[in-house]
PDB file of C-alpha atoms in Angstrom:
ATOM      1  CA  MET A 808       0.000   0.000   0.000  1.00  0.00           C
ATOM      2  CA  LYS A 809       1.331   3.441  -0.830  1.00  0.00           C
ATOM      3  CA  THR A 810       2.542   5.511   2.113  1.00  0.00           C
ATOM      4  CA  LYS A 811       0.243   8.436   1.258  1.00  0.00           C
ATOM      5  CA  LYS A 812      -2.848   6.225   1.272  1.00  0.00           C
ATOM      6  CA  LEU A 813      -1.794   4.421   4.462  1.00  0.00           C
ATOM      7  CA  LEU A 814      -1.356   7.775   6.217  1.00  0.00           C
ATOM      8  CA  ALA A 815      -4.764   8.973   4.998  1.00  0.00           C
ATOM      9  CA  LEU A 816      -6.365   5.759   6.228  1.00  0.00           C
ATOM     10  CA  CYS A 817      -4.678   6.053   9.626  1.00  0.00           C
ATOM     11  CA  LEU A 818      -5.906   9.621  10.024  1.00  0.00           C
ATOM     12  CA  ALA A 819      -9.412   8.595   8.940  1.00  0.00           C
ATOM     13  CA  GLY A 820      -9.502   5.686  11.379  1.00  0.00           C
ATOM     14  CA  ILE A 821      -9.696   2.997   8.706  1.00  0.00           C
ATOM     15  CA  VAL A 822      -6.373   1.567   9.846  1.00  0.00           C
ATOM     16  CA  THR A 823      -6.472   0.679  13.517  1.00  0.00           C
ATOM     17  CA  ALA A 824      -4.271  -1.558  15.627  1.00  0.00           C
ATOM     18  CA  GLY A 825      -2.008  -2.121  12.631  1.00  0.00           C
ATOM     19  CA  MET A 826      -4.739  -3.592  10.425  1.00  0.00           C
ATOM     20  CA  ALA A 827      -5.872  -2.196   7.083  1.00  0.00           C
ATOM     21  CA  ILE A 828      -9.052  -3.963   6.091  1.00  0.00           C
ATOM     22  CA  SER A 829     -10.196  -3.290   2.561  1.00  0.00           C
ATOM     23  CA  ALA A 830     -12.729  -5.021   0.391  1.00  0.00           C
ATOM     24  CA  SER A 831      -9.881  -7.011  -1.143  1.00  0.00           C
ATOM     25  CA  ALA A 832      -8.574  -8.013   2.308  1.00  0.00           C
ATOM     26  CA  ILE A 833     -12.018  -9.283   3.298  1.00  0.00           C
ATOM     27  CA  GLY A 834     -12.073 -11.167   0.032  1.00  0.00           C
ATOM     28  CA  VAL A 835     -14.250  -9.957  -2.799  1.00  0.00           C
ATOM     29  CA  TYR A 836     -15.102 -12.739  -5.181  1.00  0.00           C
ATOM     30  CA  LYS A 837     -16.640 -10.496  -7.827  1.00  0.00           C
ATOM     31  CA  VAL A 838     -17.559  -6.848  -8.446  1.00  0.00           C
ATOM     32  CA  THR A 839     -20.387  -6.019 -10.844  1.00  0.00           C
ATOM     33  CA  THR A 840     -21.972  -2.767 -11.921  1.00  0.00           C
ATOM     34  CA  ASN A 841     -24.824  -1.563 -14.062  1.00  0.00           C
ATOM     35  CA  ASN A 842     -22.586   0.976 -15.794  1.00  0.00           C
ATOM     36  CA  GLU A 843     -18.870   1.327 -16.486  1.00  0.00           C
ATOM     37  CA  ILE A 844     -16.628   2.501 -19.280  1.00  0.00           C
ATOM     38  CA  ALA A 845     -13.794   0.369 -20.645  1.00  0.00           C
ATOM     39  CA  GLY A 846     -10.573   1.089 -18.792  1.00  0.00           C
ATOM     40  CA  ASN A 847     -12.408   2.242 -15.670  1.00  0.00           C
ATOM     41  CA  ASP A 848     -13.850  -1.106 -14.611  1.00  0.00           C
ATOM     42  CA  ALA A 849     -15.630  -1.773 -11.316  1.00  0.00           C
ATOM     43  CA  LYS A 850     -12.725  -3.993 -10.197  1.00  0.00           C
ATOM     44  CA  PHE A 851     -10.581  -0.857  -9.827  1.00  0.00           C
ATOM     45  CA  SER A 852     -12.738   0.226  -6.869  1.00  0.00           C
ATOM     46  CA  ILE A 853     -10.915  -2.348  -4.685  1.00  0.00           C
ATOM     47  CA  ASP A 854      -7.408  -2.503  -6.155  1.00  0.00           C
ATOM     48  CA  LEU A 855      -5.730  -0.041  -3.697  1.00  0.00           C
ATOM     49  CA  ASP A 856      -4.286   1.949  -6.617  1.00  0.00           C
ATOM     50  CA  ASP A 857      -4.834   5.734  -6.604  1.00  0.00           C
ATOM     51  CA  THR A 858      -4.191   5.923 -10.338  1.00  0.00           C
ATOM     52  CA  LYS A 859      -7.123   3.656 -11.318  1.00  0.00           C
ATOM     53  CA  LEU A 860     -10.808   4.117 -10.617  1.00  0.00           C
ATOM     54  CA  TRP A 861     -14.291   2.930 -11.454  1.00  0.00           C
ATOM     55  CA  HIS A 862     -16.162   5.354 -13.692  1.00  0.00           C
ATOM     56  CA  THR A 863     -19.503   5.120 -15.426  1.00  0.00           C
ATOM     57  CA  ASP A 864     -19.795   5.681 -19.166  1.00  0.00           C
ATOM     58  CA  TRP A 865     -19.643   9.391 -20.002  1.00  0.00           C
ATOM     59  CA  ILE A 866     -19.438   8.908 -23.776  1.00  0.00           C
ATOM     60  CA  ASN A 867     -22.552   6.950 -24.774  1.00  0.00           C
ATOM     61  CA  GLY A 868     -24.984   8.599 -22.322  1.00  0.00           C
ATOM     62  CA  PRO A 869     -26.427  10.515 -20.761  1.00  0.00           C
ATOM     63  CA  PHE A 870     -27.307   7.901 -18.176  1.00  0.00           C
ATOM     64  CA  GLU A 871     -29.497   8.397 -15.144  1.00  0.00           C
ATOM     65  CA  PRO A 872     -28.842   7.136 -11.629  1.00  0.00           C
ATOM     66  CA  PRO A 873     -29.034   4.881  -9.824  1.00  0.00           C
ATOM     67  CA  PHE A 874     -25.533   3.632 -10.560  1.00  0.00           C
ATOM     68  CA  ILE A 875     -24.976   0.339  -8.782  1.00  0.00           C
ATOM     69  CA  LEU A 876     -21.812  -1.395  -7.592  1.00  0.00           C
ATOM     70  CA  THR A 877     -22.317  -4.875  -6.129  1.00  0.00           C
ATOM     71  CA  TYR A 878     -19.534  -6.623  -4.223  1.00  0.00           C
ATOM     72  CA  GLU A 879     -19.846 -10.382  -3.761  1.00  0.00           C
ATOM     73  CA  LEU A 880     -17.716 -11.343  -0.768  1.00  0.00           C
ATOM     74  CA  ASP A 881     -15.876 -14.666  -0.544  1.00  0.00           C
ATOM     75  CA  GLU A 882     -17.884 -15.486   2.556  1.00  0.00           C
ATOM     76  CA  PRO A 883     -20.457 -13.724   4.737  1.00  0.00           C
ATOM     77  CA  SER A 884     -18.684 -10.924   6.615  1.00  0.00           C
ATOM     78  CA  GLU A 885     -19.674  -8.572   9.399  1.00  0.00           C
ATOM     79  CA  ILE A 886     -19.627  -4.944   8.306  1.00  0.00           C
ATOM     80  CA  THR A 887     -19.864  -1.984  10.663  1.00  0.00           C
ATOM     81  CA  SER A 888     -18.669   0.773   8.361  1.00  0.00           C
ATOM     82  CA  ILE A 889     -17.433   1.447   4.879  1.00  0.00           C
ATOM     83  CA  GLY A 890     -15.112   4.065   3.511  1.00  0.00           C
ATOM     84  CA  LEU A 891     -15.451   5.682   0.118  1.00  0.00           C
ATOM     85  CA  TYR A 892     -12.296   7.192  -1.319  1.00  0.00           C
ATOM     86  CA  PRO A 893     -13.121   9.566  -4.194  1.00  0.00           C
ATOM     87  CA  ARG A 894     -11.061   9.911  -7.321  1.00  0.00           C
ATOM     88  CA  GLN A 895      -7.670  11.486  -6.706  1.00  0.00           C
ATOM     89  CA  ASP A 896      -6.879  12.944 -10.128  1.00  0.00           C
ATOM     90  CA  GLY A 897      -7.766  16.571  -9.371  1.00  0.00           C
ATOM     91  CA  ASN A 898     -11.346  16.194 -10.566  1.00  0.00           C
ATOM     92  CA  LEU A 899     -14.210  15.372  -8.178  1.00  0.00           C
ATOM     93  CA  ASN A 900     -16.984  15.294 -10.761  1.00  0.00           C
ATOM     94  CA  GLY A 901     -19.055  12.152 -10.537  1.00  0.00           C
ATOM     95  CA  MET A 902     -18.394  11.816  -6.804  1.00  0.00           C
ATOM     96  CA  PRO A 903     -21.276  10.038  -5.056  1.00  0.00           C
ATOM     97  CA  TYR A 904     -22.958  12.077  -2.350  1.00  0.00           C
ATOM     98  CA  VAL A 905     -26.410  10.480  -1.976  1.00  0.00           C
ATOM     99  CA  LEU A 906     -26.535   6.695  -1.856  1.00  0.00           C
ATOM    100  CA  ASN A 907     -28.066   3.631  -0.261  1.00  0.00           C
ATOM    101  CA  ILE A 908     -25.997   0.859   1.243  1.00  0.00           C
ATOM    102  CA  ASN A 909     -27.761  -2.415   0.515  1.00  0.00           C
ATOM    103  CA  VAL A 910     -27.015  -5.988   1.584  1.00  0.00           C
ATOM    104  CA  SER A 911     -28.148  -9.426   0.473  1.00  0.00           C
ATOM    105  CA  ASP A 912     -27.578 -13.069   1.307  1.00  0.00           C
ATOM    106  CA  ASP A 913     -28.446 -14.305  -2.196  1.00  0.00           C
ATOM    107  CA  GLY A 914     -27.369 -11.472  -4.521  1.00  0.00           C
ATOM    108  CA  VAL A 915     -30.941 -11.029  -5.768  1.00  0.00           C
ATOM    109  CA  ASN A 916     -33.018  -9.632  -2.907  1.00  0.00           C
ATOM    110  CA  PHE A 917     -31.352  -6.565  -1.380  1.00  0.00           C
ATOM    111  CA  THR A 918     -32.271  -4.665   1.775  1.00  0.00           C
ATOM    112  CA  THR A 919     -31.222  -1.083   2.427  1.00  0.00           C
ATOM    113  CA  VAL A 920     -29.311  -0.874   5.724  1.00  0.00           C
ATOM    114  CA  GLU A 921     -28.218   2.757   5.463  1.00  0.00           C
ATOM    115  CA  GLU A 922     -29.374   5.830   3.548  1.00  0.00           C
ATOM    116  CA  VAL A 923     -26.599   8.374   3.078  1.00  0.00           C
ATOM    117  CA  ASP A 924     -27.196  11.969   2.033  1.00  0.00           C
ATOM    118  CA  TRP A 925     -24.238  13.826   3.499  1.00  0.00           C
ATOM    119  CA  LEU A 926     -20.991  12.924   1.735  1.00  0.00           C
ATOM    120  CA  GLU A 927     -18.680  15.919   1.563  1.00  0.00           C
ATOM    121  CA  TYR A 928     -17.297  17.434  -1.610  1.00  0.00           C
ATOM    122  CA  SER A 929     -13.733  16.499  -0.759  1.00  0.00           C
ATOM    123  CA  TYR A 930     -10.776  14.365  -1.806  1.00  0.00           C
ATOM    124  CA  ASP A 931     -10.749  12.904   1.705  1.00  0.00           C
ATOM    125  CA  LEU A 932     -11.906   9.436   2.621  1.00  0.00           C
ATOM    126  CA  GLN A 933     -15.609   9.500   3.514  1.00  0.00           C
ATOM    127  CA  THR A 934     -16.450   7.031   6.301  1.00  0.00           C
ATOM    128  CA  ILE A 935     -20.001   5.806   6.754  1.00  0.00           C
ATOM    129  CA  GLU A 936     -20.772   4.154  10.094  1.00  0.00           C
ATOM    130  CA  LEU A 937     -23.680   1.716   9.831  1.00  0.00           C
ATOM    131  CA  SER A 938     -26.355   2.213  12.473  1.00  0.00           C
ATOM    132  CA  ALA A 939     -26.022  -1.498  13.330  1.00  0.00           C
ATOM    133  CA  PRO A 940     -23.499  -4.184  12.319  1.00  0.00           C
ATOM    134  CA  VAL A 941     -24.642  -6.404   9.494  1.00  0.00           C
ATOM    135  CA  THR A 942     -23.376  -9.760   8.276  1.00  0.00           C
ATOM    136  CA  THR A 943     -23.728 -10.188   4.547  1.00  0.00           C
ATOM    137  CA  LYS A 944     -22.476 -12.033   1.473  1.00  0.00           C
ATOM    138  CA  TYR A 945     -23.277  -9.140  -0.900  1.00  0.00           C
ATOM    139  CA  LEU A 946     -22.657  -5.442  -0.338  1.00  0.00           C
ATOM    140  CA  GLN A 947     -24.182  -2.983  -2.770  1.00  0.00           C
ATOM    141  CA  LEU A 948     -23.720   0.745  -3.275  1.00  0.00           C
ATOM    142  CA  GLU A 949     -26.784   2.242  -4.941  1.00  0.00           C
ATOM    143  CA  ILE A 950     -25.631   5.716  -5.982  1.00  0.00           C
ATOM    144  CA  LEU A 951     -28.610   8.042  -6.323  1.00  0.00           C
ATOM    145  CA  GLU A 952     -26.947  11.427  -6.846  1.00  0.00           C
ATOM    146  CA  THR A 953     -23.461  12.534  -7.832  1.00  0.00           C
ATOM    147  CA  GLU A 954     -21.650  15.824  -8.014  1.00  0.00           C
ATOM    148  CA  GLY A 955     -23.340  17.706 -10.814  1.00  0.00           C
ATOM    149  CA  TYR A 956     -23.270  15.136 -13.602  1.00  0.00           C
ATOM    150  CA  ASN A 957     -25.049  12.055 -14.908  1.00  0.00           C
ATOM    151  CA  PHE A 958     -22.138   9.755 -14.184  1.00  0.00           C
ATOM    152  CA  ALA A 959     -20.327   8.404 -11.143  1.00  0.00           C
ATOM    153  CA  SER A 960     -16.766   7.587 -10.115  1.00  0.00           C
ATOM    154  CA  LEU A 961     -15.026   5.982  -7.143  1.00  0.00           C
ATOM    155  CA  ASN A 962     -11.354   5.361  -6.434  1.00  0.00           C
ATOM    156  CA  GLN A 963     -11.653   2.823  -3.596  1.00  0.00           C
ATOM    157  CA  LEU A 964     -14.142   1.127  -1.316  1.00  0.00           C
ATOM    158  CA  TYR A 965     -12.942   0.104   2.155  1.00  0.00           C
ATOM    159  CA  ILE A 966     -14.744  -2.323   4.432  1.00  0.00           C
ATOM    160  CA  ASN A 967     -13.317  -2.085   7.909  1.00  0.00           C
ATOM    161  CA  ASP A 968     -14.372  -5.281   9.585  1.00  0.00           C
ATOM    162  CA  GLU A 969     -12.657  -8.628   9.216  1.00  0.00           C
ATOM    163  CA  ALA A 970     -14.218 -11.554   7.378  1.00  0.00           C
ATOM    164  CA  VAL A 971     -16.310 -13.778   9.641  1.00  0.00           C
TER     165      VAL A 971
END
């Protein structure tokens, strides 16, 4: 992990007691989305690389939200919070700021466990504390509104609980 990102995670509380838990550390089997553009695939939202990101298609649109990212975990995992790290390329357009966090045991029937309408317009890591811990096999971000455009982007998703 790059030193800059590790420092940012420490300051944001995502790294505690020497452990950095990301979606890839928990074990994501598969990431799917309802919209992406070639070269900015959904898989980049968990690769711990600041230079790559997930981005919806901005060429063949316009597209309307919701934009959906679904993470299938290797095994059911307890989640208490997630961190969203926006794109780091000097451009915050497409940053999610209103979204639902949904979970599912089967990948078909999802339940909203948190409604978020407060994400800051910032390059900083945005941490969302769930109102109650949830154990799930599938974690879904349902992005309802983004910063000023009909597309979405995300550099990294962090899940800060260990796999069960």
